[in-house]
Amino acid sequence: MPDSNVYYVDPGTPDYLGLKLIIFIAGMFVILFLVNLILRKLLGVEKRHFLKANYVNDRHKKTEFYLGIAGAVAVAAAAIYGYGRSGLYPVYATAIFALIGTVYRAYMERKHAENSREYLFTLFEFPLVILFTLSLGSFLFPDFSLFLYGKFE
């Protein structure tokens, strides 16, 4: 009797994974763009550059640099520690340091930014990015949610 957790696909049937992936990612970016547009209009915040970091001062830049290094070291240590135990330790370390970096960015924007509402935009944007990442993981790996909850065997 075949295992019920294994998905069998006829080798002659195309699965169009590449096309589905492109459509999924494009849809998520459209959703992120629309939510960002609505949040910018509601909060009165200027548009941010996609690939350019927006630091409010030199201290903010240095601290985020050191947080990034500490995060990379923590992810590497979590991967080494989790080897053979659980593959989720690096995921947890990444999420924790992303949260710490986002909270620090929001704090600095609240204290030092020209528009004090920018911190709200940062805090609303973070859960969307996490949701996008989890959705992508679930799309690419259907058993991803079981893996997250430790029920994958």
C-alpha positions in Angstrom: 0.0 0.0 0.0 1.5 3.3 -1.0 2.3 5.9 1.6 -0.5 8.6 1.8 2.0 11.4 2.3 3.7 10.8 -1.1 2.4 12.5 -4.2 2.6 10.4 -7.3 2.6 12.2 -10.6 2.5 10.6 -14.0 5.8 11.3 -15.7 4.1 12.2 -19.0 2.0 14.9 -17.3 3.5 18.4 -17.3 3.2 20.1 -13.9 4.0 23.7 -15.1 5.8 24.4 -11.8 7.9 27.2 -13.3 4.8 29.0 -14.7 2.9 28.5 -11.4 5.9 29.8 -9.5 6.2 32.9 -11.7 2.5 33.6 -11.4 2.6 33.1 -7.6 5.6 35.4 -7.0 4.2 38.1 -9.4 0.9 37.9 -7.5 2.6 38.3 -4.1 4.6 41.3 -5.4 1.4 42.9 -6.7 -0.2 42.4 -3.3 2.8 43.8 -1.5 2.9 46.8 -3.9 -0.8 47.6 -3.4 -0.6 47.2 0.4 2.5 49.5 0.4 0.8 52.0 -1.8 -2.3 52.1 0.5 -0.2 52.3 3.7 1.9 55.1 2.2 -1.2 57.1 1.3 -2.9 56.5 4.7 0.3 57.3 6.8 1.6 60.1 4.5 5.0 58.4 4.2 7.3 59.0 1.2 8.0 56.1 -1.2 11.1 54.0 -0.1 13.7 52.8 -2.5 13.4 49.0 -2.9 17.1 48.1 -2.8 18.5 51.1 -0.9 18.7 51.2 2.9 17.1 54.2 4.5 19.1 55.1 7.6 18.0 58.1 9.7 21.6 58.8 11.0 25.1 57.3 11.2 24.4 55.5 14.5 21.4 53.7 12.9 23.7 52.6 10.0 26.4 51.3 12.3 24.0 49.5 14.6 22.2 47.8 11.8 25.5 46.7 10.3 26.5 45.1 13.6 23.0 43.5 14.0 23.4 42.0 10.5 26.8 40.5 11.5 25.4 39.1 14.7 22.4 37.7 12.8 24.7 36.0 10.3 26.8 34.5 13.1 23.6 33.4 14.9 22.2 31.7 11.8 25.5 29.9 11.2 25.6 28.8 14.8 22.0 27.6 14.7 22.7 25.7 11.5 25.7 24.0 13.2 23.8 23.3 16.4 20.7 22.1 14.5 22.6 19.8 12.2 21.1 16.3 12.7 18.5 17.7 15.1 16.2 20.1 13.3 16.5 22.1 10.2 14.4 24.9 11.7 17.0 26.4 14.0 18.4 28.6 11.2 14.9 29.6 10.3 14.1 30.6 13.8 17.4 32.5 14.2 16.7 34.4 10.9 13.2 35.3 12.0 14.3 36.5 15.5 17.1 38.7 14.1 14.8 40.0 11.4 12.3 41.0 14.1 15.1 42.6 16.2 16.3 44.6 13.2 12.8 45.7 12.3 12.0 46.8 15.9 15.3 48.7 16.0 14.6 50.4 12.7 11.1 51.4 13.9 12.6 52.7 17.1 15.1 54.9 15.2 12.5 56.1 12.8 10.2 57.0 15.6 12.9 59.0 17.4 14.9 60.5 14.6 13.0 60.4 11.2 11.6 63.6 9.6 8.1 61.9 9.4 7.4 60.2 12.7 4.8 57.9 11.1 7.5 56.0 9.1 7.9 53.6 12.0 4.3 52.5 11.6 4.9 51.7 7.9 8.0 49.6 9.0 6.0 47.7 11.6 3.1 47.0 9.2 5.5 45.9 6.4 7.3 43.3 8.5 4.3 40.9 8.9 3.6 41.1 5.2 7.2 40.0 4.3 7.0 37.1 6.8 3.6 36.1 5.4 5.1 36.2 1.9 8.0 34.1 2.9 5.8 31.5 4.6 3.4 31.4 1.7 6.3 30.9 -0.7 7.6 28.0 1.5 4.2 26.4 1.5 3.8 26.8 -2.2 7.2 25.3 -3.1 7.1 22.6 -0.5 3.5 21.4 0.3 4.7 19.7 3.5 6.3 22.9 4.7 3.5 23.6 7.2 3.9 20.1 8.7 7.6 20.8 8.9 7.0 24.0 10.8 4.9 22.4 13.4 7.2 19.4 13.8 4.6 16.9 12.5 6.7 15.9 9.4 8.1 12.4 9.6 
